[in-house]
């Protein structure tokens, strides 16, 4: 789904998870805002405006819940590519959600799961290369898509090549 509100995002996740059967290999790609509250990473639908940490906990999607749902469905392998490692999108005098944190928290994947973030723990993802950069996608997503098209071999090679290019 593209630019999903809370209802659409949660419905799409339920529908996707319901189609997963034991032994399936699945891939999830998320590009958008994410925030860390405590040790939990939340993926934020477009209609969640970050009024408070309580609102984020209630209305956003905890990343671990999405992964747990797929694990419960007995997916053999899950690749989650998360381009949401950005500074808190709600920073203001009245809405400092996830105060004191930058980026998203480290997450340990369960057996059979691989998580890829657009930046390391505590780092900010690079969205644009300057004022003339008009791409809708962040740098990580652009490079990742390019590497998927041209790299032959296993996913870890695609990811290693992506990391090298993003750093460059």
PDB file of C-alpha atoms in Angstrom:
ATOM      1  CA  UNK A   1       0.000   0.000   0.000  1.00  0.00           C
ATOM      2  CA  UNK A   2       1.091   3.552  -0.613  1.00  0.00           C
ATOM      3  CA  UNK A   3       0.573   6.434   1.825  1.00  0.00           C
ATOM      4  CA  UNK A   4      -1.611   4.304   4.079  1.00  0.00           C
ATOM      5  CA  UNK A   5      -3.569   5.678   6.981  1.00  0.00           C
ATOM      6  CA  UNK A   6      -3.804   3.679  10.209  1.00  0.00           C
ATOM      7  CA  UNK A   7      -6.792   1.588   9.174  1.00  0.00           C
ATOM      8  CA  UNK A   8      -5.378   0.842   5.703  1.00  0.00           C
ATOM      9  CA  UNK A   9      -1.923  -0.019   7.034  1.00  0.00           C
ATOM     10  CA  UNK A  10      -3.155  -2.352   9.749  1.00  0.00           C
ATOM     11  CA  UNK A  11      -5.653  -3.950   7.340  1.00  0.00           C
ATOM     12  CA  UNK A  12      -2.945  -4.517   4.719  1.00  0.00           C
ATOM     13  CA  UNK A  13      -0.693  -6.122   7.328  1.00  0.00           C
ATOM     14  CA  UNK A  14      -3.511  -8.434   8.484  1.00  0.00           C
ATOM     15  CA  UNK A  15      -4.371  -9.386   4.911  1.00  0.00           C
ATOM     16  CA  UNK A  16      -0.724 -10.018   4.019  1.00  0.00           C
ATOM     17  CA  UNK A  17      -0.074 -12.101   7.143  1.00  0.00           C
ATOM     18  CA  UNK A  18      -3.237 -14.152   6.581  1.00  0.00           C
ATOM     19  CA  UNK A  19      -1.889 -15.243   3.180  1.00  0.00           C
ATOM     20  CA  UNK A  20       1.410 -16.505   4.583  1.00  0.00           C
ATOM     21  CA  UNK A  21       1.593 -20.262   4.941  1.00  0.00           C
ATOM     22  CA  UNK A  22       4.120 -22.460   6.684  1.00  0.00           C
ATOM     23  CA  UNK A  23       7.354 -22.611   4.726  1.00  0.00           C
ATOM     24  CA  UNK A  24       6.753 -19.414   2.740  1.00  0.00           C
ATOM     25  CA  UNK A  25       9.514 -16.914   2.123  1.00  0.00           C
ATOM     26  CA  UNK A  26       8.246 -13.357   2.499  1.00  0.00           C
ATOM     27  CA  UNK A  27       9.574  -9.859   2.010  1.00  0.00           C
ATOM     28  CA  UNK A  28       8.326  -6.641   3.553  1.00  0.00           C
ATOM     29  CA  UNK A  29       9.412  -3.176   2.508  1.00  0.00           C
ATOM     30  CA  UNK A  30       8.490  -0.097   4.497  1.00  0.00           C
ATOM     31  CA  UNK A  31       9.516   3.456   3.644  1.00  0.00           C
ATOM     32  CA  UNK A  32       8.129   6.212   5.784  1.00  0.00           C
ATOM     33  CA  UNK A  33       8.364   7.620   9.254  1.00  0.00           C
ATOM     34  CA  UNK A  34       9.367   5.510  12.199  1.00  0.00           C
ATOM     35  CA  UNK A  35      10.131   6.367  15.783  1.00  0.00           C
ATOM     36  CA  UNK A  36      11.591   4.607  18.787  1.00  0.00           C
ATOM     37  CA  UNK A  37       9.766   4.772  22.116  1.00  0.00           C
ATOM     38  CA  UNK A  38      11.573   2.864  24.830  1.00  0.00           C
ATOM     39  CA  UNK A  39      13.049  -0.148  23.065  1.00  0.00           C
ATOM     40  CA  UNK A  40      10.174  -0.444  20.582  1.00  0.00           C
ATOM     41  CA  UNK A  41      10.261   0.721  16.975  1.00  0.00           C
ATOM     42  CA  UNK A  42       6.980   2.000  15.545  1.00  0.00           C
ATOM     43  CA  UNK A  43       6.077   2.379  11.859  1.00  0.00           C
ATOM     44  CA  UNK A  44       3.856   5.431  11.536  1.00  0.00           C
ATOM     45  CA  UNK A  45       0.794   5.623   9.241  1.00  0.00           C
ATOM     46  CA  UNK A  46       0.294   8.899   7.371  1.00  0.00           C
ATOM     47  CA  UNK A  47      -2.651  10.025   9.538  1.00  0.00           C
ATOM     48  CA  UNK A  48      -0.863   9.651  12.883  1.00  0.00           C
ATOM     49  CA  UNK A  49       0.355  13.114  13.813  1.00  0.00           C
ATOM     50  CA  UNK A  50       2.312  12.316  16.965  1.00  0.00           C
ATOM     51  CA  UNK A  51       0.243  14.159  19.535  1.00  0.00           C
ATOM     52  CA  UNK A  52       1.834  12.060  22.275  1.00  0.00           C
ATOM     53  CA  UNK A  53       3.785   8.874  22.941  1.00  0.00           C
ATOM     54  CA  UNK A  54       0.480   7.280  23.980  1.00  0.00           C
ATOM     55  CA  UNK A  55      -0.989   8.051  20.544  1.00  0.00           C
ATOM     56  CA  UNK A  56       2.005   6.466  18.811  1.00  0.00           C
ATOM     57  CA  UNK A  57       1.717   3.339  20.984  1.00  0.00           C
ATOM     58  CA  UNK A  58      -2.025   3.092  20.227  1.00  0.00           C
ATOM     59  CA  UNK A  59      -2.125   3.976  16.541  1.00  0.00           C
ATOM     60  CA  UNK A  60       1.259   3.180  14.975  1.00  0.00           C
ATOM     61  CA  UNK A  61       2.456  -0.335  14.123  1.00  0.00           C
ATOM     62  CA  UNK A  62       5.098  -1.886  16.381  1.00  0.00           C
ATOM     63  CA  UNK A  63       7.696  -3.478  14.105  1.00  0.00           C
ATOM     64  CA  UNK A  64       8.050  -6.486  16.417  1.00  0.00           C
ATOM     65  CA  UNK A  65       4.306  -7.202  16.132  1.00  0.00           C
ATOM     66  CA  UNK A  66       4.532  -7.397  12.356  1.00  0.00           C
ATOM     67  CA  UNK A  67       7.490  -9.766  12.599  1.00  0.00           C
ATOM     68  CA  UNK A  68       5.805 -11.837  15.328  1.00  0.00           C
ATOM     69  CA  UNK A  69       2.680 -12.219  13.160  1.00  0.00           C
ATOM     70  CA  UNK A  70       4.764 -13.665  10.319  1.00  0.00           C
ATOM     71  CA  UNK A  71       6.676 -15.909  12.701  1.00  0.00           C
ATOM     72  CA  UNK A  72       3.376 -17.267  14.062  1.00  0.00           C
ATOM     73  CA  UNK A  73       2.307 -18.066  10.494  1.00  0.00           C
ATOM     74  CA  UNK A  74       5.473 -20.226  10.244  1.00  0.00           C
ATOM     75  CA  UNK A  75       7.158 -18.271   7.463  1.00  0.00           C
ATOM     76  CA  UNK A  76      10.419 -20.055   6.690  1.00  0.00           C
ATOM     77  CA  UNK A  77      12.212 -16.791   5.910  1.00  0.00           C
ATOM     78  CA  UNK A  78      11.199 -13.156   6.328  1.00  0.00           C
ATOM     79  CA  UNK A  79      13.177 -10.261   4.888  1.00  0.00           C
ATOM     80  CA  UNK A  80      12.117  -6.911   6.350  1.00  0.00           C
ATOM     81  CA  UNK A  81      13.619  -3.847   4.695  1.00  0.00           C
ATOM     82  CA  UNK A  82      12.871  -0.768   6.780  1.00  0.00           C
ATOM     83  CA  UNK A  83      13.694   2.661   5.383  1.00  0.00           C
ATOM     84  CA  UNK A  84      12.483   4.558   8.444  1.00  0.00           C
ATOM     85  CA  UNK A  85      15.602   5.248  10.459  1.00  0.00           C
ATOM     86  CA  UNK A  86      15.128   8.984  10.632  1.00  0.00           C
ATOM     87  CA  UNK A  87      15.087  11.650  13.266  1.00  0.00           C
ATOM     88  CA  UNK A  88      11.812  11.944  15.127  1.00  0.00           C
ATOM     89  CA  UNK A  89       9.333  13.561  12.684  1.00  0.00           C
ATOM     90  CA  UNK A  90       7.353  15.070  15.585  1.00  0.00           C
ATOM     91  CA  UNK A  91      10.051  17.124  17.321  1.00  0.00           C
ATOM     92  CA  UNK A  92       8.653  20.376  18.557  1.00  0.00           C
ATOM     93  CA  UNK A  93       8.314  22.098  21.884  1.00  0.00           C
ATOM     94  CA  UNK A  94       5.086  20.226  22.588  1.00  0.00           C
ATOM     95  CA  UNK A  95       5.690  16.908  20.796  1.00  0.00           C
ATOM     96  CA  UNK A  96       9.102  15.480  21.552  1.00  0.00           C
ATOM     97  CA  UNK A  97       8.154  11.842  21.008  1.00  0.00           C
ATOM     98  CA  UNK A  98      10.853   9.356  21.990  1.00  0.00           C
ATOM     99  CA  UNK A  99      12.856  12.088  23.728  1.00  0.00           C
ATOM    100  CA  UNK A 100      16.596  11.601  23.742  1.00  0.00           C
ATOM    101  CA  UNK A 101      16.639   9.032  20.931  1.00  0.00           C
ATOM    102  CA  UNK A 102      17.804   9.303  17.372  1.00  0.00           C
ATOM    103  CA  UNK A 103      16.908   6.848  14.659  1.00  0.00           C
ATOM    104  CA  UNK A 104      15.439   3.474  15.549  1.00  0.00           C
ATOM    105  CA  UNK A 105      16.426   0.958  18.213  1.00  0.00           C
ATOM    106  CA  UNK A 106      18.499  -2.106  17.410  1.00  0.00           C
ATOM    107  CA  UNK A 107      16.270  -5.091  16.816  1.00  0.00           C
ATOM    108  CA  UNK A 108      17.277  -8.715  17.098  1.00  0.00           C
ATOM    109  CA  UNK A 109      15.640 -10.827  14.432  1.00  0.00           C
ATOM    110  CA  UNK A 110      14.182 -14.215  15.251  1.00  0.00           C
ATOM    111  CA  UNK A 111      15.547 -17.304  13.564  1.00  0.00           C
ATOM    112  CA  UNK A 112      14.561 -17.165   9.899  1.00  0.00           C
ATOM    113  CA  UNK A 113      14.216 -13.387   9.872  1.00  0.00           C
ATOM    114  CA  UNK A 114      16.533 -10.768   8.403  1.00  0.00           C
ATOM    115  CA  UNK A 115      16.016  -7.077   9.169  1.00  0.00           C
ATOM    116  CA  UNK A 116      17.658  -4.380   7.116  1.00  0.00           C
ATOM    117  CA  UNK A 117      17.537  -0.753   8.219  1.00  0.00           C
ATOM    118  CA  UNK A 118      18.406   2.270   6.116  1.00  0.00           C
ATOM    119  CA  UNK A 119      20.895   3.409   8.769  1.00  0.00           C
ATOM    120  CA  UNK A 120      22.587   2.005  11.836  1.00  0.00           C
ATOM    121  CA  UNK A 121      21.136   2.236  15.343  1.00  0.00           C
ATOM    122  CA  UNK A 122      21.097   5.849  16.449  1.00  0.00           C
ATOM    123  CA  UNK A 123      21.897   7.146  12.960  1.00  0.00           C
ATOM    124  CA  UNK A 124      19.797   9.246  10.636  1.00  0.00           C
ATOM    125  CA  UNK A 125      19.056   7.970   7.125  1.00  0.00           C
ATOM    126  CA  UNK A 126      20.044  10.225   4.250  1.00  0.00           C
ATOM    127  CA  UNK A 127      16.883  11.228   2.412  1.00  0.00           C
ATOM    128  CA  UNK A 128      18.349  13.536  -0.224  1.00  0.00           C
ATOM    129  CA  UNK A 129      21.706  14.395  -1.730  1.00  0.00           C
ATOM    130  CA  UNK A 130      21.120  18.128  -1.770  1.00  0.00           C
ATOM    131  CA  UNK A 131      18.648  20.841  -2.767  1.00  0.00           C
ATOM    132  CA  UNK A 132      18.535  19.707  -6.410  1.00  0.00           C
ATOM    133  CA  UNK A 133      17.736  16.088  -5.512  1.00  0.00           C
ATOM    134  CA  UNK A 134      14.075  15.649  -6.497  1.00  0.00           C
ATOM    135  CA  UNK A 135      13.769  11.879  -5.994  1.00  0.00           C
ATOM    136  CA  UNK A 136      10.760  10.716  -3.988  1.00  0.00           C
ATOM    137  CA  UNK A 137      12.890   7.931  -2.490  1.00  0.00           C
ATOM    138  CA  UNK A 138      15.614   8.255   0.101  1.00  0.00           C
ATOM    139  CA  UNK A 139      19.180   7.366  -0.827  1.00  0.00           C
ATOM    140  CA  UNK A 140      19.001   3.896   0.742  1.00  0.00           C
ATOM    141  CA  UNK A 141      15.850   2.931  -1.181  1.00  0.00           C
ATOM    142  CA  UNK A 142      17.234   4.204  -4.488  1.00  0.00           C
ATOM    143  CA  UNK A 143      20.470   2.282  -4.074  1.00  0.00           C
ATOM    144  CA  UNK A 144      18.719  -0.847  -2.786  1.00  0.00           C
ATOM    145  CA  UNK A 145      16.360  -0.939  -5.789  1.00  0.00           C
ATOM    146  CA  UNK A 146      19.271  -0.443  -8.178  1.00  0.00           C
ATOM    147  CA  UNK A 147      21.293  -3.202  -6.526  1.00  0.00           C
ATOM    148  CA  UNK A 148      18.336  -5.613  -6.634  1.00  0.00           C
ATOM    149  CA  UNK A 149      18.093  -5.061 -10.393  1.00  0.00           C
ATOM    150  CA  UNK A 150      21.763  -5.579 -11.172  1.00  0.00           C
ATOM    151  CA  UNK A 151      23.229  -7.851  -8.486  1.00  0.00           C
ATOM    152  CA  UNK A 152      23.132 -11.566  -9.159  1.00  0.00           C
ATOM    153  CA  UNK A 153      23.274 -13.886  -6.207  1.00  0.00           C
ATOM    154  CA  UNK A 154      21.903 -14.157  -2.682  1.00  0.00           C
ATOM    155  CA  UNK A 155      20.216 -11.358  -0.760  1.00  0.00           C
ATOM    156  CA  UNK A 156      23.224 -10.828   1.491  1.00  0.00           C
ATOM    157  CA  UNK A 157      25.279  -9.833  -1.591  1.00  0.00           C
ATOM    158  CA  UNK A 158      22.605  -7.320  -2.593  1.00  0.00           C
ATOM    159  CA  UNK A 159      22.665  -5.899   0.923  1.00  0.00           C
ATOM    160  CA  UNK A 160      26.459  -5.710   1.119  1.00  0.00           C
ATOM    161  CA  UNK A 161      26.608  -3.963  -2.264  1.00  0.00           C
ATOM    162  CA  UNK A 162      23.853  -1.584  -1.111  1.00  0.00           C
ATOM    163  CA  UNK A 163      25.748  -0.708   2.060  1.00  0.00           C
ATOM    164  CA  UNK A 164      28.931   0.039   0.107  1.00  0.00           C
ATOM    165  CA  UNK A 165      27.072   2.297  -2.348  1.00  0.00           C
ATOM    166  CA  UNK A 166      25.097   4.163   0.342  1.00  0.00           C
ATOM    167  CA  UNK A 167      28.270   4.905   2.297  1.00  0.00           C
ATOM    168  CA  UNK A 168      29.973   6.098  -0.888  1.00  0.00           C
TER     169      UNK A 168
END
